């Protein structure tokens, strides 16, 4: 089959911030006969991937795996824990936070949306103040996107937890880690998160099609009394059968083969090494952007995303025209600006299966594109990134074959 964006030779560079490039090892793992999902072999697979996901979420509690896009796991988090008319507090960090908010409204929840400028993370102080002004505990949940994929801004989840605790408020804390899990340090238990939402196709290095909830004991208790209608997304049916490695309906068996392989890759590299690798590639990318004389969308250095960088276009220049030039000439896809950032920014994904030379090639494609598209910039971004990478590089571990 011809790929959609095909050049005569070489690989397409999929440098959008998800879906990300799927490693050959994962593709090969998926390419096996589908087995009986009620047979003994499947039970072992199910137990292995559920245990592995607990390690990635850093939780001793329950993890649920759905055959769905990340959006399904958003819905699961809400419908399992909340009742019609419940108040939830959400932070407007960008496009994905806005989509989650719209979903909550459609489900019949009352959303208070804390305004944001799409250049900052959720504001823990503002969340704390709002909760302190809710002595009747009408707010049932606080929902935050950890890594806002539309902007390249990371919210400080532990600080949000602290603000909730300082206000002495019992609201559940729900966090979207769809583009951070497996790329950024994340600790479901230690950070006191009640429901963590994630997906397969970004830091987890899989194709789209799996999503996850990690669930605290408090969230499970909320599920006992929550009255939003749910059937497909019901945690209880999953949890009744998951301990034996099985699912209440047909799981995405082949994606689970891929998940087992991706987990093995993450654990072999070591999660801390994976996080450090993403930090380093984020820093190298930002050095390139600054050398070009372009502006990073994320306003505060302590909130820079290690997974992607959103770059602002100079006034009067089109991000989409630049992206088209890069695709047409260099066979690379960059992320587009979403909703109100449309045509104003482009996004460089540097997450997932990624190394120094992948980054150098990616940044070369951007720099050549800037030149070809006539975008005002200074040359030397790739050089700045290479200098930093060379200065900070370490010997690669032996490649698994
Ligand atoms: C990609 C993404 C989503 C949406 O996930 P889908 O798999 O497209 O449903 C939600 N939130 C964040 C932060 C994302 O990056």
Coordinates of C-alpha atoms and ligand atoms in Angstrom, one line a residue:
X1 CA 0.0 0.0 0.0
X2 CA 1.3 3.5 -0.9
X3 CA 1.7 5.7 2.2
X4 CA -0.3 8.9 2.0
X5 CA 2.7 11.2 2.0
X6 CA 5.2 9.1 -0.1
X7 CA 8.5 10.2 -1.4
X8 CA 10.6 7.9 -3.6
X9 CA 12.9 7.0 -0.8
X10 CA 13.4 7.3 2.9
X11 CA 10.9 7.6 5.7
X12 CA 8.1 10.1 6.3
X13 CA 8.9 12.1 9.4
X14 CA 5.8 12.2 11.6
X15 CA 6.8 15.1 13.9
X16 CA 3.3 16.0 15.0
X17 CA 2.8 15.7 18.8
X18 CA 0.8 12.5 18.4
X19 CA 0.3 10.1 16.9
X20 CA 4.0 9.6 17.1
X21 CA 6.4 7.3 15.1
X22 CA 5.7 3.7 16.0
X23 CA 9.0 1.8 16.6
X24 CA 9.6 -1.2 14.3
X25 CA 9.7 -3.5 17.4
X26 CA 6.1 -2.5 18.2
X27 CA 4.9 -2.8 14.7
X28 CA 6.4 -6.3 14.5
X29 CA 4.8 -7.3 17.9
X30 CA 1.4 -6.2 16.5
X31 CA 1.8 -8.3 13.4
X32 CA 0.8 -11.7 14.9
X33 CA -2.4 -13.8 14.7
X34 CA -5.2 -12.6 16.9
X35 CA -5.8 -15.1 19.6
X36 CA -8.9 -16.2 21.6
X37 CA -9.5 -13.4 24.1
X38 CA -11.0 -15.9 26.5
X39 CA -8.2 -18.4 26.2
X40 CA -5.3 -19.0 28.5
X41 CA -2.6 -17.2 26.5
X42 CA -4.7 -14.0 26.5
X43 CA -5.0 -14.1 30.3
X44 CA -1.3 -13.9 30.6
X45 CA -1.1 -11.0 28.1
X46 CA -3.8 -9.1 29.9
X47 CA -2.2 -9.5 33.3
X48 CA 1.2 -8.4 31.9
X49 CA 0.0 -5.2 30.3
X50 CA -2.2 -4.2 33.2
X51 CA 0.7 -4.7 35.6
X52 CA 3.0 -2.8 33.3
X53 CA 0.6 0.2 33.0
X54 CA 0.5 0.4 36.8
X55 CA 4.3 0.9 36.7
X56 CA 4.0 3.6 34.1
X57 CA 1.2 5.4 36.0
X58 CA 3.2 4.8 39.3
X59 CA 0.1 3.4 41.0
X60 CA -0.7 0.4 43.2
X61 CA -4.4 1.0 42.4
X62 CA -6.5 -0.1 39.4
X63 CA -5.8 0.7 35.8
X64 CA -8.4 0.2 33.1
X65 CA -7.6 -0.3 29.4
X66 CA -10.2 0.6 26.8
X67 CA -10.2 0.0 23.1
X68 CA -10.8 3.6 22.2
X69 CA -9.1 6.9 21.5
X70 CA -8.1 9.1 24.4
X71 CA -11.5 10.9 24.2
X72 CA -13.2 7.8 25.4
X73 CA -11.0 7.7 28.5
X74 CA -12.0 11.4 29.2
X75 CA -15.6 10.3 29.1
X76 CA -14.9 7.3 31.3
X77 CA -13.3 9.5 34.0
X78 CA -16.4 11.7 34.2
X79 CA -19.3 9.2 33.9
X80 CA -17.9 6.8 36.4
X81 CA -17.5 9.4 39.2
X82 CA -20.0 12.2 38.7
X83 CA -23.8 12.8 38.7
X84 CA -26.0 15.0 36.5
X85 CA -25.7 18.6 37.5
X86 CA -22.5 18.2 39.5
X87 CA -20.1 21.1 39.4
X88 CA -16.6 20.6 38.1
X89 CA -13.7 23.1 38.0
X90 CA -11.6 23.1 34.8
X91 CA -8.6 25.2 33.7
X92 CA -8.5 26.7 30.2
X93 CA -5.0 25.7 29.2
X94 CA -5.7 25.3 25.5
X95 CA -7.6 23.3 22.9
X96 CA -7.6 20.0 24.6
X97 CA -8.8 21.4 28.0
X98 CA -11.5 23.2 26.0
X99 CA -12.6 19.9 24.3
X100 CA -12.8 18.1 27.7
X101 CA -14.9 21.0 29.1
X102 CA -17.3 20.8 26.2
X103 CA -17.7 17.1 26.7
X104 CA -18.4 17.6 30.4
X105 CA -21.1 20.1 29.5
X106 CA -22.7 17.7 27.0
X107 CA -22.8 15.1 29.7
X108 CA -24.9 17.4 31.9
X109 CA -22.2 18.7 34.3
X110 CA -21.9 22.3 35.3
X111 CA -18.5 23.5 34.4
X112 CA -16.6 26.4 35.8
X113 CA -13.9 27.2 33.4
X114 CA -11.0 29.2 34.7
X115 CA -9.9 31.5 31.8
X116 CA -6.5 31.1 30.4
X117 CA -4.4 32.7 27.6
X118 CA -3.2 29.4 26.1
X119 CA 0.4 30.3 27.1
X120 CA 0.3 29.2 30.7
X121 CA -0.6 26.1 32.7
X122 CA -3.4 25.7 35.2
X123 CA -3.0 28.2 38.1
X124 CA -2.9 26.3 41.4
X125 CA -3.5 29.5 43.4
X126 CA -6.6 30.4 41.5
X127 CA -7.9 26.8 41.9
X128 CA -7.2 27.0 45.7
X129 CA -9.0 30.3 46.0
X130 CA -12.1 29.0 44.2
X131 CA -12.2 25.9 46.4
X132 CA -11.7 27.9 49.6
X133 CA -14.8 29.9 48.5
X134 CA -16.9 26.7 48.2
X135 CA -17.6 25.7 51.9
X136 CA -20.6 23.6 50.9
X137 CA -18.3 21.4 48.7
X138 CA -20.5 21.8 45.6
X139 CA -17.5 21.4 43.3
X140 CA -17.1 17.6 42.9
X141 CA -14.0 17.5 40.7
X142 CA -11.0 19.5 39.5
X143 CA -9.8 18.6 36.0
X144 CA -6.4 19.5 34.6
X145 CA -4.5 18.7 31.4
X146 CA -1.0 17.8 32.4
X147 CA 0.7 18.5 29.1
X148 CA -1.5 20.7 26.9
X149 CA -0.6 19.4 23.5
X150 CA -2.0 22.5 21.7
X151 CA 0.4 24.8 23.4
X152 CA 3.4 22.9 24.7
X153 CA 2.7 23.9 28.3
X154 CA 2.9 21.6 31.3
X155 CA 0.7 22.2 34.4
X156 CA 2.1 21.6 37.8
X157 CA -0.1 18.7 39.1
X158 CA 1.5 18.4 42.5
X159 CA 0.9 22.1 43.1
X160 CA -2.8 21.7 42.1
X161 CA -3.0 18.7 44.6
X162 CA -1.5 20.9 47.3
X163 CA -3.9 23.7 46.6
X164 CA -6.9 21.3 46.9
X165 CA -5.5 20.0 50.2
X166 CA -4.8 23.5 51.6
X167 CA -8.4 24.4 50.9
X168 CA -9.4 21.3 52.8
X169 CA -11.7 20.4 49.9
X170 CA -12.8 16.9 49.0
X171 CA -13.1 17.4 45.2
X172 CA -11.7 14.6 43.1
X173 CA -8.6 15.5 41.0
X174 CA -8.6 14.3 37.4
X175 CA -5.6 14.7 35.1
X176 CA -5.3 14.2 31.4
X177 CA -1.9 12.7 30.6
X178 CA -2.6 11.7 27.0
X179 CA 0.5 13.4 25.7
X180 CA 2.7 13.1 28.8
X181 CA 2.5 9.5 30.0
X182 CA 5.7 7.8 29.0
X183 CA 7.4 11.1 28.2
X184 CA 7.2 13.2 31.4
X185 CA 7.6 12.2 35.0
X186 CA 4.2 11.3 36.3
X187 CA 3.1 9.8 39.7
X188 CA -0.5 9.0 40.1
X189 CA -0.3 7.8 43.7
X190 CA 2.3 10.1 45.1
X191 CA 0.6 13.2 43.6
X192 CA -2.8 12.1 44.9
X193 CA -4.5 12.0 41.6
X194 CA -8.0 10.3 41.6
X195 CA -8.4 9.6 37.9
X196 CA -5.6 9.8 35.4
X197 CA -6.6 9.7 31.7
X198 CA -4.2 8.6 29.0
X199 CA -3.9 7.2 25.5
X200 CA -1.7 5.0 23.4
X201 CA -0.5 7.1 20.5
X202 CA 1.8 9.7 22.0
X203 CA 4.5 8.9 24.5
X204 CA 3.4 5.3 24.7
X205 CA 4.7 4.8 21.1
X206 CA 1.7 2.8 19.9
X207 CA -0.8 3.4 17.1
X208 CA -4.0 5.1 18.1
X209 CA -6.7 2.9 19.6
X210 CA -6.0 2.2 23.3
X211 CA -6.9 4.5 26.2
X212 CA -6.4 4.3 29.9
X213 CA -7.8 5.3 33.3
X214 CA -5.8 5.0 36.5
X215 CA -8.2 5.1 39.4
X216 CA -7.7 5.9 43.1
X217 CA -9.7 4.2 45.9
X218 CA -11.5 7.5 46.4
X219 CA -12.6 7.6 42.8
X220 CA -13.8 4.0 43.0
X221 CA -15.9 4.9 46.0
X222 CA -17.4 7.9 44.1
X223 CA -18.3 5.4 41.4
X224 CA -20.6 3.6 43.9
X225 CA -22.9 6.6 44.1
X226 CA -22.3 8.4 40.7
X227 CA -25.4 8.6 38.6
X228 CA -24.3 9.7 35.1
X229 CA -25.4 6.9 32.7
X230 CA -22.6 4.6 31.7
X231 CA -22.4 1.2 30.1
X232 CA -19.4 0.7 27.8
X233 CA -17.2 2.8 30.1
X234 CA -18.3 1.2 33.4
X235 CA -15.2 0.6 35.5
X236 CA -16.9 -2.1 37.6
X237 CA -17.4 -4.6 34.9
X238 CA -13.8 -4.2 33.8
X239 CA -12.5 -4.5 37.4
X240 CA -14.5 -7.6 38.1
X241 CA -12.7 -9.6 35.4
X242 CA -9.3 -7.8 34.9
X243 CA -7.5 -9.6 37.8
X244 CA -7.6 -12.8 35.7
X245 CA -6.3 -10.8 32.7
X246 CA -9.6 -10.7 30.8
X247 CA -12.0 -8.0 29.6
X248 CA -15.8 -7.9 29.6
X249 CA -15.9 -7.3 25.8
X250 CA -13.5 -8.0 23.0
X251 CA -10.3 -6.1 23.7
X252 CA -7.9 -4.7 21.0
X253 CA -5.8 -7.8 21.2
X254 CA -3.2 -6.8 18.6
X255 CA -2.7 -3.4 20.1
X256 CA -2.1 -5.1 23.5
X257 CA 0.7 -7.2 21.9
X258 CA 2.1 -3.8 20.9
X259 CA 1.6 -2.4 24.3
X260 CA 3.5 -5.3 25.9
X261 CA 6.4 -4.5 23.6
X262 CA 6.3 -0.8 24.2
X263 CA 6.3 -1.3 28.0
X264 CA 9.3 -3.6 27.6
X265 CA 11.1 -0.9 25.7
X266 CA 10.3 1.8 28.3
X267 CA 11.4 -0.4 31.2
X268 CA 14.5 -1.5 29.4
X269 CA 15.6 2.1 28.8
X270 CA 14.4 3.0 32.4
X271 CA 11.6 5.5 32.9
X272 CA 14.0 8.1 34.4
X273 CA 16.2 7.9 31.4
X274 CA 13.1 8.2 29.1
X275 CA 12.1 11.4 31.0
X276 CA 15.7 12.8 30.9
X277 CA 15.8 12.1 27.1
X278 CA 12.6 14.1 26.5
X279 CA 13.9 17.0 28.7
X280 CA 17.1 17.1 26.7
X281 CA 15.3 17.1 23.3
X282 CA 12.9 19.8 24.5
X283 CA 15.9 22.0 25.5
X284 CA 17.7 21.4 22.2
X285 CA 14.5 22.3 20.3
X286 CA 14.1 25.6 22.3
X287 CA 17.7 26.5 21.6
X288 CA 17.0 26.1 17.9
X289 CA 13.9 28.2 18.1
X290 CA 15.6 31.0 19.9
X291 CA 18.5 30.9 17.5
X292 CA 16.1 31.3 14.6
X293 CA 14.8 34.4 16.4
X294 CA 11.3 32.9 16.7
X295 CA 9.1 33.0 19.8
X296 CA 8.1 29.9 21.9
X297 CA 4.4 30.0 22.7
X298 CA 4.8 28.7 26.3
X299 CA 5.4 31.9 28.4
X300 CA 7.1 30.5 31.5
X301 CA 10.3 28.4 31.4
X302 CA 9.2 26.3 34.3
X303 CA 6.2 25.2 32.2
X304 CA 8.1 24.2 29.0
X305 CA 6.9 20.9 27.6
X306 CA 9.6 18.2 27.1
X307 CA 7.2 16.5 24.6
X308 CA 6.5 19.2 22.1
X309 CA 7.3 22.9 21.3
X310 CA 4.8 25.3 19.8
X311 CA 6.5 28.0 17.8
X312 CA 4.8 31.4 17.0
X313 CA 5.0 32.7 13.5
X314 CA 6.2 36.2 12.8
X315 CA 3.3 38.6 12.2
X316 CA 1.9 38.3 8.7
X317 CA 3.3 34.8 8.1
X318 CA 1.3 31.6 7.8
X319 CA 2.1 28.6 9.9
X320 CA 0.1 26.4 7.5
X321 CA 2.0 27.6 4.5
X322 CA 5.3 26.8 6.3
X323 CA 3.9 23.3 7.2
X324 CA 2.9 22.7 3.6
X325 CA 6.3 23.7 2.3
X326 CA 8.0 21.3 4.8
X327 CA 5.6 18.5 3.8
X328 CA 5.9 19.0 0.1
X329 CA 9.7 19.4 0.0
X330 CA 11.0 17.4 2.9
X331 CA 8.3 14.8 3.6
X332 CA 7.8 15.8 7.2
X333 CA 4.5 16.5 9.0
X334 CA 4.6 19.2 11.7
X335 CA 1.7 19.9 14.1
X336 CA -0.8 22.5 13.1
X337 CA -2.1 25.4 15.3
X338 CA -5.4 24.3 16.8
X339 CA -8.6 26.4 17.0
X340 CA -7.7 29.9 18.0
X341 CA -4.0 29.3 17.3
X342 CA -4.8 28.1 13.8
X343 CA -2.2 29.3 11.3
X344 CA -0.5 31.3 14.1
X345 CA 1.7 28.5 15.4
X346 CA 3.3 25.3 14.3
X347 CA 4.1 22.5 16.7
X348 CA 7.3 20.3 16.7
X349 CA 6.7 16.9 18.3
X350 CA 9.8 15.5 20.0
X351 CA 8.2 12.7 22.0
X352 CA 8.0 8.9 21.8
X353 CA 10.5 6.9 19.8
X354 CA 13.1 9.6 19.3
X355 CA 16.8 10.2 19.4
X356 CA 19.4 12.9 18.8
X357 CA 19.6 12.4 15.1
X358 CA 15.8 12.2 14.7
X359 CA 15.7 15.6 16.4
X360 CA 18.5 17.0 14.2
X361 CA 16.7 15.9 11.0
X362 CA 13.4 17.3 12.3
X363 CA 15.0 20.7 13.1
X364 CA 16.8 20.7 9.7
X365 CA 13.5 20.2 8.0
X366 CA 12.0 23.1 9.9
X367 CA 15.0 25.4 9.2
X368 CA 15.0 24.6 5.4
X369 CA 11.3 25.1 5.4
X370 CA 11.6 28.5 7.0
X371 CA 14.1 29.5 4.3
X372 CA 12.0 28.1 1.4
X373 CA 8.8 29.6 2.7
X374 CA 10.4 33.0 3.1
X375 CA 9.8 33.3 6.8
X376 CA 12.1 35.9 8.4
X377 CA 14.5 34.1 10.7
X378 CA 18.2 33.7 11.4
X379 CA 20.1 30.7 10.3
X380 CA 21.8 28.5 12.9
X381 CA 19.0 26.9 14.8
X382 CA 20.1 23.4 13.9
X383 CA 23.7 24.3 14.8
X384 CA 22.6 25.6 18.3
X385 CA 20.7 22.3 18.9
X386 CA 23.6 20.2 17.7
X387 CA 26.0 22.1 20.0
X388 CA 23.8 21.4 22.9
X389 CA 23.3 17.7 22.0
X390 CA 27.0 17.1 21.4
X391 CA 27.9 18.8 24.7
X392 CA 25.4 16.6 26.7
X393 CA 25.4 13.3 24.8
X394 CA 26.2 10.0 26.4
X395 CA 27.0 6.6 24.9
X396 CA 23.8 4.9 23.6
X397 CA 22.9 1.6 25.2
X398 CA 23.3 -1.4 22.9
X399 CA 20.5 -1.6 20.4
X400 CA 18.1 -4.5 20.7
X401 CA 17.6 -6.2 17.4
Ligands
LIG1 C1 -4.4 13.8 21.8 C2 -5.0 14.4 23.0 C3 -6.3 14.2 23.3 C4 -7.3 13.5 22.4 O1 -7.1 12.1 22.3 P1 -7.7 11.3 21.1 O2 -7.0 10.0 21.2 O3 -7.6 12.1 19.9 O4 -9.2 11.1 21.5 C5 -6.8 14.7 24.5 N1 -6.0 15.4 25.4 C6 -4.7 15.6 25.1 C7 -3.8 16.3 26.0 C8 -4.2 15.1 23.9 O5 -2.9 15.3 23.6

